[in-house]
Coordinates of C-alpha atoms in Angstrom, one line a residue:
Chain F
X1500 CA 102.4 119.3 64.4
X1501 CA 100.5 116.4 66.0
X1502 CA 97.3 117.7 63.6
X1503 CA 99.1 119.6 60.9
X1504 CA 101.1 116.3 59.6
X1505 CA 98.1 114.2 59.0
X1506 CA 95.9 116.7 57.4
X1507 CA 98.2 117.7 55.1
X1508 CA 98.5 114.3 53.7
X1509 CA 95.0 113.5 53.4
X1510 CA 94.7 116.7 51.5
X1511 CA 98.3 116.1 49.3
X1512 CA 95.8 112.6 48.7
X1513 CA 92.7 114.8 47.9
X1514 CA 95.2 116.6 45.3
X1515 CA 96.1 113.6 43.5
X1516 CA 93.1 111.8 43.4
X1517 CA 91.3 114.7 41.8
X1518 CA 94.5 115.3 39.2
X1519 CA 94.6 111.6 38.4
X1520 CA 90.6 111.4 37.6
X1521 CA 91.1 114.5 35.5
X1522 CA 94.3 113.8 33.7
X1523 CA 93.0 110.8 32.4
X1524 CA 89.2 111.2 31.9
X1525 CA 87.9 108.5 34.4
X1526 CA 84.0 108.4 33.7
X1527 CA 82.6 109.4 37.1
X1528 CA 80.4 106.2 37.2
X1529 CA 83.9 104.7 37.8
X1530 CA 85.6 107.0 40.1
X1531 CA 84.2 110.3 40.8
X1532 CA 85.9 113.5 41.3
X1533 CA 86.3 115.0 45.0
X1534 CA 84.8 118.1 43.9
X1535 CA 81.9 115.8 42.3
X1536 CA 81.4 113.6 46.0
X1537 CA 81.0 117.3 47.5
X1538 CA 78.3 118.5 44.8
X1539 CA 76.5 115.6 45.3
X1540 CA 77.1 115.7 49.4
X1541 CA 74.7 118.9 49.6
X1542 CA 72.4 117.9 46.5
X1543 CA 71.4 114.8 48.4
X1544 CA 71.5 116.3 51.8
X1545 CA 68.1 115.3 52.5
X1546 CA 68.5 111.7 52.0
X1547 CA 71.4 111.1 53.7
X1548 CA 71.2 113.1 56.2
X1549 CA 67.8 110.7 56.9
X1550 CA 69.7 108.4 56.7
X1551 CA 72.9 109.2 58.6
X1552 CA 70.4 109.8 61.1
X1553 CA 69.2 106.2 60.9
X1554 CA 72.7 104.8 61.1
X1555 CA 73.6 106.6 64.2
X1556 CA 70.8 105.4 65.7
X1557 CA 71.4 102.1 65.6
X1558 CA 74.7 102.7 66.4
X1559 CA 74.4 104.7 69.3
X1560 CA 71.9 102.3 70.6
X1561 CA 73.9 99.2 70.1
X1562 CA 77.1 100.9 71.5
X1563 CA 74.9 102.1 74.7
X1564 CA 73.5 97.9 74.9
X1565 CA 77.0 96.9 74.6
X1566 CA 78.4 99.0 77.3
X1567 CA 75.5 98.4 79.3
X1568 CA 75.4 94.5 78.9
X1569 CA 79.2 94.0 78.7
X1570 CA 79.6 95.5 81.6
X1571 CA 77.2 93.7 83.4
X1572 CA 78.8 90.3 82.7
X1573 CA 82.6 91.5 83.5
X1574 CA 81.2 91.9 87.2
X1575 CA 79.4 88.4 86.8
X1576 CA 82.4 87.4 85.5
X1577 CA 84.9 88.8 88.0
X1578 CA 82.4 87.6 91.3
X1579 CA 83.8 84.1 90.3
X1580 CA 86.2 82.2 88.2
X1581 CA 83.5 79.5 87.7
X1582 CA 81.3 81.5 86.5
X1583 CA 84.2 82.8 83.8
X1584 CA 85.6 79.5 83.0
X1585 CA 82.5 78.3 82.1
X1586 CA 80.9 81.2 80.3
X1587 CA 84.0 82.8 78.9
X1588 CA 84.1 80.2 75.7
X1589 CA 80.5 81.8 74.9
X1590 CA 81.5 85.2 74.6
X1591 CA 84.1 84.4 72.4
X1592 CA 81.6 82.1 70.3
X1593 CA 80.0 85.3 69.7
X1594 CA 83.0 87.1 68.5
X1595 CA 84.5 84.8 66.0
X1596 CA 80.6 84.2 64.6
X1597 CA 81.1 86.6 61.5
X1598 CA 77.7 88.5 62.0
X1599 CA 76.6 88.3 58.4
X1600 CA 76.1 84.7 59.0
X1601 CA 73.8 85.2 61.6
X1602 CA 72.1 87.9 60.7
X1603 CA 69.3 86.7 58.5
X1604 CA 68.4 84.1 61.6
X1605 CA 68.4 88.0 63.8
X1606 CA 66.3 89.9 61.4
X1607 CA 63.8 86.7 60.7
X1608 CA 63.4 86.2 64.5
X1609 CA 63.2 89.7 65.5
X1610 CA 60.4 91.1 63.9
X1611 CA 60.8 94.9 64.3
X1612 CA 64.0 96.0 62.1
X1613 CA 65.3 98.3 64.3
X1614 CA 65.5 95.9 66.8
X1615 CA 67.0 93.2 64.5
X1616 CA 69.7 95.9 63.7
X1617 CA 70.0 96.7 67.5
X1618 CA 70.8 92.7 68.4
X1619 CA 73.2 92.3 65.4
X1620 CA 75.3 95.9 66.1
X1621 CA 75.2 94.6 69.7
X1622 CA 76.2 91.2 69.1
X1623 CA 79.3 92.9 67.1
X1624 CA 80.0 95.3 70.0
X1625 CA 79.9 93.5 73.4
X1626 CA 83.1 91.5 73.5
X1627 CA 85.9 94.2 73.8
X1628 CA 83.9 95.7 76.6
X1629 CA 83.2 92.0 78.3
X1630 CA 86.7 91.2 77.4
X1631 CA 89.1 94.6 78.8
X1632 CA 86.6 95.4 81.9
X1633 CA 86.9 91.4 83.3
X1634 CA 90.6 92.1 82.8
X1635 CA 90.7 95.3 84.3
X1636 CA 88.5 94.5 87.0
X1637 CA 91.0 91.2 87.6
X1638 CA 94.2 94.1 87.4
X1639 CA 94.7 94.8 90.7
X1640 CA 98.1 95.7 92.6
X1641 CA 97.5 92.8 95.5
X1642 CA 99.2 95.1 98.3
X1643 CA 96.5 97.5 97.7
X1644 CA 94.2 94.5 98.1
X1645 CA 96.1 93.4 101.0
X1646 CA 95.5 97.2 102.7
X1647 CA 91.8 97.3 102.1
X1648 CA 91.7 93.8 103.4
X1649 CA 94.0 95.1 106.8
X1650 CA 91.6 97.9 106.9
X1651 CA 88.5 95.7 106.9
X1652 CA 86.9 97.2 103.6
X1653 CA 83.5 95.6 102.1
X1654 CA 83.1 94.1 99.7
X1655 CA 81.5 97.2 98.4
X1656 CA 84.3 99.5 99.2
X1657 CA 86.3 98.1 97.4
X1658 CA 84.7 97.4 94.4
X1659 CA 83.9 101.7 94.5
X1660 CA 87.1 102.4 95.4
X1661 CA 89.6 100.2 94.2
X1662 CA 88.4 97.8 91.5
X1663 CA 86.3 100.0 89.5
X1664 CA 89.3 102.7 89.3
X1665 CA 91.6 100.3 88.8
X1666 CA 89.9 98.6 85.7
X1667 CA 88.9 102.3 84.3
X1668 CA 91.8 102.8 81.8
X1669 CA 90.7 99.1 80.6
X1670 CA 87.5 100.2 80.3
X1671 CA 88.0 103.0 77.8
X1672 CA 90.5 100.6 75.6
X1673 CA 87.6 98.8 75.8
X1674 CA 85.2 101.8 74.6
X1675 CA 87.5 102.6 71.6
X1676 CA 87.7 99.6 69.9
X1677 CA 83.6 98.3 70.5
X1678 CA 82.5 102.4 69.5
X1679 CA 83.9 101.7 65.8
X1680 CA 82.6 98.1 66.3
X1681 CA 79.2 99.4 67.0
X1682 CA 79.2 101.3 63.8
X1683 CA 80.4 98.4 61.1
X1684 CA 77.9 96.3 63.2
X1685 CA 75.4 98.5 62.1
X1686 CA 76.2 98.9 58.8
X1687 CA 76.8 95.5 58.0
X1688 CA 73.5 94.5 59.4
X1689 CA 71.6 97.3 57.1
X1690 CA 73.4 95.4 54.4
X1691 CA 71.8 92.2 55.6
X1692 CA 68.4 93.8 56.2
X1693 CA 68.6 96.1 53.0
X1694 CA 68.4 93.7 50.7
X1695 CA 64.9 92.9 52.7
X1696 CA 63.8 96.2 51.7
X1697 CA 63.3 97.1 55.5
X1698 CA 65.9 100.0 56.3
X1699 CA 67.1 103.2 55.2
X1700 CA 70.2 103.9 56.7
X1701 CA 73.3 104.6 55.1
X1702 CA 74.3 101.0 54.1
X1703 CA 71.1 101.4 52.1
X1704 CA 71.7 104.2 50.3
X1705 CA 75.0 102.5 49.1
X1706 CA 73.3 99.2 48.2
X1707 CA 70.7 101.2 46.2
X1708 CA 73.7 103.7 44.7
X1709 CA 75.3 100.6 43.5
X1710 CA 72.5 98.9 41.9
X1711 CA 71.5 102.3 40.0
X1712 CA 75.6 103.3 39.2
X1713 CA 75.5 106.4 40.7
X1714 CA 78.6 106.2 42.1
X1715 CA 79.2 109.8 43.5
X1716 CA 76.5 109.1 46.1
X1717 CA 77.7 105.9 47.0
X1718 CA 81.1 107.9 47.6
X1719 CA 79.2 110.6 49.4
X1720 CA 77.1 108.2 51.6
X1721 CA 80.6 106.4 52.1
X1722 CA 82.1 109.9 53.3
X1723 CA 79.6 110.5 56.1
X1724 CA 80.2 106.4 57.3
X1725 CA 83.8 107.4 58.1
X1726 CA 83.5 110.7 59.3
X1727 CA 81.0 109.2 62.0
X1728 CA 83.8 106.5 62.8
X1729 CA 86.4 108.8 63.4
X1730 CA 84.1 111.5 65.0
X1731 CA 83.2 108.3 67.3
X1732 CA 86.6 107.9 68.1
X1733 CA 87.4 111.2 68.8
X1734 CA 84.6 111.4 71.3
X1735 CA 86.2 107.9 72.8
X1736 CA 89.6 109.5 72.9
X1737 CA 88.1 113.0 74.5
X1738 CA 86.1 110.8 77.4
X1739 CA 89.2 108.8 78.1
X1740 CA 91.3 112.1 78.7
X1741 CA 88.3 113.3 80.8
X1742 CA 88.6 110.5 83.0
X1743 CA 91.5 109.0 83.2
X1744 CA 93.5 112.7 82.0
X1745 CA 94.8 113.7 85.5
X1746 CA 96.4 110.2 86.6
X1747 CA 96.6 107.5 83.9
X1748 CA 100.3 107.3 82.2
X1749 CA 98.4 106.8 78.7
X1750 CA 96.8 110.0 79.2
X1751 CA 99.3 112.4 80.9
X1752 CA 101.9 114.5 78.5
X1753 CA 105.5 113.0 79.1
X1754 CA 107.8 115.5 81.0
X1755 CA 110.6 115.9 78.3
Chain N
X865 CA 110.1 82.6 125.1
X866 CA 112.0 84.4 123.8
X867 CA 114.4 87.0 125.4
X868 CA 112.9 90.4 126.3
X869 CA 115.3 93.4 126.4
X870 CA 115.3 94.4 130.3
X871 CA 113.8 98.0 129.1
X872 CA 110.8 96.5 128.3
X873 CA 110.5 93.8 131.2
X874 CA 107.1 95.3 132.9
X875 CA 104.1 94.0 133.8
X876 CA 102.8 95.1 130.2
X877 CA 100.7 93.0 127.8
X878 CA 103.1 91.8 124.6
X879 CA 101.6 93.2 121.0
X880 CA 102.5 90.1 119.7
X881 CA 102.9 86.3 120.7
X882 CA 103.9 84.3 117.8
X883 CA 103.1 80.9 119.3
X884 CA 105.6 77.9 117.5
X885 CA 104.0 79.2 114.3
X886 CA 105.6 78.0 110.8
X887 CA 104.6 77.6 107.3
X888 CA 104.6 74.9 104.8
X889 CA 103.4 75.4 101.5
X890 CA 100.7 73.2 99.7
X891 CA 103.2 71.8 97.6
X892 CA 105.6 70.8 100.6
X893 CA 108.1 73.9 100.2
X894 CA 109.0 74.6 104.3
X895 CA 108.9 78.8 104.2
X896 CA 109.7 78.9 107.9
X897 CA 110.5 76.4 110.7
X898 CA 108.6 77.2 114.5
X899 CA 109.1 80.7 115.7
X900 CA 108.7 82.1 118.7
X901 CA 108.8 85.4 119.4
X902 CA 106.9 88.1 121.8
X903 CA 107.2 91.8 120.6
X904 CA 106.6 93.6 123.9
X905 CA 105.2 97.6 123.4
X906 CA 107.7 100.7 122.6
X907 CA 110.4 98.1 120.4
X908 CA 111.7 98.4 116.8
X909 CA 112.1 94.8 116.3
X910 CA 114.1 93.9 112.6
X911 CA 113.4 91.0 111.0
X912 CA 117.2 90.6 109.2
X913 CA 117.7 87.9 106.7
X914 CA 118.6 87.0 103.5
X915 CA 116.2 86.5 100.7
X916 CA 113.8 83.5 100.9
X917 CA 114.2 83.2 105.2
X918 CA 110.9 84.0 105.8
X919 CA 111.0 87.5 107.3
X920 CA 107.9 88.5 104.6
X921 CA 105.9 85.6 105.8
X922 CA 106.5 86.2 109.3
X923 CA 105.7 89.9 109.3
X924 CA 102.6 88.3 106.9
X925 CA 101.5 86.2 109.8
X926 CA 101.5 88.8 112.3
X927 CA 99.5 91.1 109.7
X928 CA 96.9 88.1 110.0
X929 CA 97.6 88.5 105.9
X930 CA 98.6 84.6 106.0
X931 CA 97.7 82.7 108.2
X932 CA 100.3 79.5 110.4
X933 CA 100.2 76.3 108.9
X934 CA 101.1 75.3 112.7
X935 CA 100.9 77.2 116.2
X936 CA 99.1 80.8 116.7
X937 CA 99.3 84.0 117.2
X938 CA 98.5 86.4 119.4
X939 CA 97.5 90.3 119.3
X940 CA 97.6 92.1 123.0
X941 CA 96.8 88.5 124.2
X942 CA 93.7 88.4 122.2
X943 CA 93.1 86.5 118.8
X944 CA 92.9 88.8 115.9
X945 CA 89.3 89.5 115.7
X946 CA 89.8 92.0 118.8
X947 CA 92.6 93.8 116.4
X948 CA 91.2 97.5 115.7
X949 CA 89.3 97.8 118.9
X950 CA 90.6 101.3 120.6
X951 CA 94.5 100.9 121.4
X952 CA 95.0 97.9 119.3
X953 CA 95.4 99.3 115.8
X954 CA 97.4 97.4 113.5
X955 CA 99.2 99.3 110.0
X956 CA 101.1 97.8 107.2
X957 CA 103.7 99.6 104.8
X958 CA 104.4 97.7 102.0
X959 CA 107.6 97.0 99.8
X960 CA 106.5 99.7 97.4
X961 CA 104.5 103.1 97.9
X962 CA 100.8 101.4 96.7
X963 CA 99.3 104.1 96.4
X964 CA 96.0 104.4 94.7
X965 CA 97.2 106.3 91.5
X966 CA 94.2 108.0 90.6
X967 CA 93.9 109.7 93.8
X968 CA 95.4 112.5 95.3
X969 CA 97.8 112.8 98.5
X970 CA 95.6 113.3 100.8
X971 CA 92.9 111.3 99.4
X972 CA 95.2 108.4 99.3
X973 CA 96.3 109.3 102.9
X974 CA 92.5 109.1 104.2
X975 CA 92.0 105.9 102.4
X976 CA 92.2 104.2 105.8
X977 CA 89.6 106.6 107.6
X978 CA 87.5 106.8 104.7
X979 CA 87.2 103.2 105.0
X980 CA 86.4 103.7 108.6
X981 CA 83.2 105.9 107.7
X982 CA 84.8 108.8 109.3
X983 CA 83.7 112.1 108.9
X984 CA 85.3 114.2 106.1
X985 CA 86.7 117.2 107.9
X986 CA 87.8 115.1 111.2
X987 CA 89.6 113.0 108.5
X988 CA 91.0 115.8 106.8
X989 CA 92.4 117.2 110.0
X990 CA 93.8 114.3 110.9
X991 CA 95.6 113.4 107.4
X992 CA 97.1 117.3 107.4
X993 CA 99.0 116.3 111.0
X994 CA 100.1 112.8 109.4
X995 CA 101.6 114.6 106.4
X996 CA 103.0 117.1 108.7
X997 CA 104.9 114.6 110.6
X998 CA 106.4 112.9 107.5
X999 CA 106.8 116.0 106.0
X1000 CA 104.8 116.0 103.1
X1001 CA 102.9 119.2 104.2
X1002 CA 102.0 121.4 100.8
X1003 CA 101.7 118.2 98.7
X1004 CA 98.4 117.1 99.9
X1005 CA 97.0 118.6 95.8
X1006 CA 99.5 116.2 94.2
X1007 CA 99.2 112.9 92.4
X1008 CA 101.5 109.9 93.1
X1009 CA 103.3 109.9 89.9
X1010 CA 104.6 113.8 90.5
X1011 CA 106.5 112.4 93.8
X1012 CA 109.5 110.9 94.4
X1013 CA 109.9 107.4 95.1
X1014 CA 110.7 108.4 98.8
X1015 CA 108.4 110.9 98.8
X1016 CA 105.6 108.3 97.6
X1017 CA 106.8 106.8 100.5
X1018 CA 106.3 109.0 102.7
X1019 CA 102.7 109.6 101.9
X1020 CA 102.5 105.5 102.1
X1021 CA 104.1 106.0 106.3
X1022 CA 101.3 109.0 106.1
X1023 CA 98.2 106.8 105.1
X1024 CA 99.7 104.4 107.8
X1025 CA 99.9 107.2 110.3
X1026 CA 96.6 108.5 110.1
X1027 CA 94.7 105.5 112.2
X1028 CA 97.1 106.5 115.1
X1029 CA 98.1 102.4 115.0
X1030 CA 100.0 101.2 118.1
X1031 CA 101.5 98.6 115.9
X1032 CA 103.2 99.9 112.4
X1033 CA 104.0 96.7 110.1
X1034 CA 106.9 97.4 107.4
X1035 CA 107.8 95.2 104.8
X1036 CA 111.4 96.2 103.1
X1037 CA 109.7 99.6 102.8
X1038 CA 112.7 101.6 101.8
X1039 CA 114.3 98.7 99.4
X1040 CA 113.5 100.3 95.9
X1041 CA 115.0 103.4 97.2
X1042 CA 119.0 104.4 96.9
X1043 CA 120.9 104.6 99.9
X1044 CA 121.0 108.6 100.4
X1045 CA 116.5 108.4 100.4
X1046 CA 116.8 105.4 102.5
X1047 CA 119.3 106.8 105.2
X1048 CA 116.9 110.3 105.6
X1049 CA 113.9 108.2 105.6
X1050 CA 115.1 105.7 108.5
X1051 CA 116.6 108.6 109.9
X1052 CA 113.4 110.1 110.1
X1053 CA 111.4 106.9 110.8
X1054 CA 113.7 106.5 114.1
X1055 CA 112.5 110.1 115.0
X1056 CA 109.2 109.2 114.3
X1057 CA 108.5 105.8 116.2
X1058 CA 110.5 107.7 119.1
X1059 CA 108.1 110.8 119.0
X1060 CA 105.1 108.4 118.7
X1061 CA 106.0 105.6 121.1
X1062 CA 105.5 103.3 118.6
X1063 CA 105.5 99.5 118.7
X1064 CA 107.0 98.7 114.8
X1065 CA 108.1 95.2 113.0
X1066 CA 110.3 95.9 110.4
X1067 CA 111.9 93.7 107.4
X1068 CA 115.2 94.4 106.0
X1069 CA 118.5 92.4 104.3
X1070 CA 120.4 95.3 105.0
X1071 CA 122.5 95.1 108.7
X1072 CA 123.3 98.7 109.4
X1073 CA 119.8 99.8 108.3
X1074 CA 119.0 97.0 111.0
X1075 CA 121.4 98.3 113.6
X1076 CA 120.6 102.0 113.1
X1077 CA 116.7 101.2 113.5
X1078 CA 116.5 98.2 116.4
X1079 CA 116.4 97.9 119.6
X1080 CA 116.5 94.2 118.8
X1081 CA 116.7 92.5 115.6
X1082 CA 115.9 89.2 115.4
X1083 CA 118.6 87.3 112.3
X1084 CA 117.1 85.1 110.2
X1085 CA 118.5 82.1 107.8
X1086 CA 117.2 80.5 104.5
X1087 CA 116.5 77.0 103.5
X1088 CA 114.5 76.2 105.6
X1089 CA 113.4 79.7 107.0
X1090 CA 114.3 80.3 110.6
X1091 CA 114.9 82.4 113.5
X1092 CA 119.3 82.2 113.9
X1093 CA 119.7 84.9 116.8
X1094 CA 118.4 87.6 118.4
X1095 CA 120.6 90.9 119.0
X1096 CA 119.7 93.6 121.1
X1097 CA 121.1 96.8 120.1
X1098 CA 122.1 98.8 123.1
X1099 CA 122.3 102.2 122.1
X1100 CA 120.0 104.7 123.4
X1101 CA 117.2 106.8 121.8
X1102 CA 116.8 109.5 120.1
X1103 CA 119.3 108.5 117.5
X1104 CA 121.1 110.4 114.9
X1105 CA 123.4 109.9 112.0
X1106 CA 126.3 110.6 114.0
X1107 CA 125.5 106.9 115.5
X1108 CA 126.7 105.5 111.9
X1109 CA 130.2 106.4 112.5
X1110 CA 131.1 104.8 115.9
X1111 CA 132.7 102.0 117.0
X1112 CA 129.5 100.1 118.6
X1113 CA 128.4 100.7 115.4
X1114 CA 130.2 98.8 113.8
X1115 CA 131.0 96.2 116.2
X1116 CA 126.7 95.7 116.0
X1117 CA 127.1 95.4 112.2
X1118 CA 130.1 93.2 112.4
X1119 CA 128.2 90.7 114.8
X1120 CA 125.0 90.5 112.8
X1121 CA 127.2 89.6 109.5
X1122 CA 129.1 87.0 111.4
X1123 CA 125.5 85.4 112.5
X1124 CA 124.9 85.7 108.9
X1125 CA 127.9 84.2 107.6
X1126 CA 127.6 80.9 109.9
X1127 CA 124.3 80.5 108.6
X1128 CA 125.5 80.6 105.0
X1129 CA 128.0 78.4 105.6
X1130 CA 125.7 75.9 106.7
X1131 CA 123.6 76.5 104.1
X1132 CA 121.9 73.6 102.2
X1133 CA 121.9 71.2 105.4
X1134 CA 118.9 70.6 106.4
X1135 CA 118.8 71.8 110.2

């Protein structure tokens, strides 16, 4: 039921979309055909699959920087309120900064594209992971606290054994949203760079699909951008349940 | 100081001195007036009040969880830096279960040995008696949220257990729980303590929970916090439900509500 309701409708949409651009003779430089976005899905295999390639790359890097930096600062963060109060602001500087304003400045400054790309994704990705672990990692039950405190825990105990757990189901909200973050980051900074000339990823491919009408590969390059964003989440959703599965109310099946 | 039930007159060093301690808040609010009170070794000292007399903070203060705004405290004579050598261990139970959710049973009943660095299958041994005695034996696989809220606390009196403490801390531990849990868990607790020879401090607003636990209870008032009177409950040990039904019972509840009653009648004068 829970996959059956969903599919249906997206294929009850597939129906009508391909009825509609038959019953009344849309040119397919206007809107294509599903059965023409397929054809030209495995005719152009070879360039977008290069260039899917390209796009996960950047956004699997980014999303890896992300984690990595993010992560880093919500321990700096949560080792004192100082330290948050006063850097806090400049995480959130970086959020609301729509990155398409800042990206030229990236890609001029960084010279290597990738790496432009990398900073821009990144820049898009890091603040639901800054923001949800410093909360989590904040989310404590005090009693607990107050019993590794009776017991004489270190510091380092109970960051392993208390805070860290405690913040994990934070941390994968956290994960969720920055993974499809990651991936708009990265396409919106090929846009940016594309019209440079420098990239090939699948941002690319539409720019240059739009500029030459061929709409059914800007459909089909458009295709592969969302399955990747959902196949991301699903990979989000599948390491949540592996983690927090056994224990965390979000992730354990309600006893009817 | 304070009276000491003839049982336990004996040239024995008190757990606890609570030295004129109080507490005033930064912002001026009095939480408890000057107590003083010695808690000598083998009681079940109550803490009975209503809400807002200080019983939490006191029990706090002798948990060294907060510390006196005035006076001291002392642990087997000793300030509380001596507190976990051998024969002075210290335990808390809290108002709810805390439990760590993501662990198991028995992981969260080792938490306190793990902590201690000690080794995995002494622990284990050690937590399997614990659950034993609180009779959680066979749900050592089991997470938190698959037990009932008195079983949950059961594995928290487990994980409390499992240091062998000679002083066991409860604050309101059986509170959240309706009255047919509470009366099997305090019926078990008595056993417990008795089978033990446990030293325990323990917080309640409810009188014949405090009457069928105590040897003494010490009645509390609100506004400002303060120690009223001290009963000691004269019935002997073991005890058993059938001690709910009797006269001196009854009599016990009927003198602690009186003590409460004057002190609620007084209320909002500033003693």
């Amino acid at each position: 039921m829970r996959w059956a309701a969903p599919v249906a409708v997206g294929l009850i949409a597939i129906v009508v979309w391909h009825t509609l651009v038959k019953a009344f003779n849309v040119p397919h430089y206007l809107v294509p055909s599903p059965a023409l976005v397929v054809q030209t899905l495995i005719a152009d295999w070879g360039l977008l699959f290069g260039s899917l390639l390209v796009t996960l790359k950047i956004t699997f890097g980014a999303f890896f920087m992300a984690v990595l930096v993010g992560t880093v600062v919500a321990f700096l963060f949560v080792q004192s309120r100082w330290v948050e109060v006063s850097f806090f602001p400049y995480a959130v500087l970086l959020q609301v900064t729509p990155i398409v304003a800042i990206a030229p400045l990236i890609i001029i400054w960084v010279r290597n594209p990738t790496a432009a790309l990398l900073v821009c994704a990144t820049i898009v990705a890091l603040f639901p992971i800054i923001s949800n672990t410093t909360l989590g990692l904040r989310s404590v039950n005090p009693a607990l606290i107050d019993l590794f405190r009776m017991n004489k825990a270190s510091r380092w105990q109970t960051l392993m054994r208390l805070r860290i757990p405690s913040a994990a189901p934070y941390f994968f909200g956290g994960l969720r949203i920055s993974s499809g973050l990651a991936l708009i980051g990265a396409v919106v900074a090929e846009f940016v760079a594309g019209t440079g000339g420098t990239s090939a990823g699948l941002a690319y491919q539409i720019l240059q699909a739009g500029f030459s009408i061929n709409i059914p590969r800007l459909f089909a390059a458009l295709f592969l951008i969302t399955v990747t964003g959902v196949a991301l989440f699903l990979l989000m959703v599948f390491l949540s349940k592996l983690a927090l599965g056994s224990w965390h109310e979000s992730e354990v099946k309600q006893e009817a | 100081m304070a009276a000491v039930p003839a049982s336990a007159v004996e040239a024995r060093v008190p757990v606890v001195e609570v030295l004129s301690a109080d507490k005033v808040y930064a912002n001026g609010t009095r939480a408890l007036n000057p107590v003083e009170l010695a808690i000598w070794p083998g009681e079940f000292v109550t803490l009975l009040g209503p809400s807002g007399c200080g019983k939490s903070t006191l029990l706090k203060m002798i948990a060294n969880l907060i510390a006196p705004s005035e006076g001291r405290l002392l642990w087997w004579r000793h300030g509380f830096e001596r507190v976990g050598e051998a024969g002075k261990q210290l335990v808390m139970v809290f108002q709810d279960a805390t439990l760590m959710p993501w662990a198991r049973v028995q992981a969260n009943a080792r938490l306190p040995l793990d902590l201690r660095k000690i080794n995995r299958v002494a622990a284990n041994s050690r937590v399997e008696e614990a659950l034993a005695l609180v009779g959680l034996t066979g749900f050592e696989r089991h997470y938190p949220r698959q037990l009932s809220g008195g079983m949950q606390m059961r594995a928290s009196i487990a994980r409390a257990l499992v240091t062998d403490p000679n002083l066991l801390l409860m604050d309101e531990p059986f509170g959240a729980l309706d009255e047919i849990t509470r009366n099997r868990l305090d019926a078990d607790l008595i056993q417990l303590w008795w089978k033990k020879k446990l030293t325990v401090v323990f917080v309640t607003h409810s009188i014949y929970e405090a009457v069928f636990l105590s040897t003494r209870v010490i009645v509390m008032a609100a506004r400002p916090g303060r120690v009223l009177a001290e009963v000691t409950i004269d019935e002997p040990h073991p005890r058993t439900d059938a001690f709910r039904v009797t006269q001196k019972f009854a009599a016990y509840a009927k003198q602690l509500s009186e003590h409460l009653a004057k002190a609620s009648s007084l209320g909002g004068e500033q003693l």
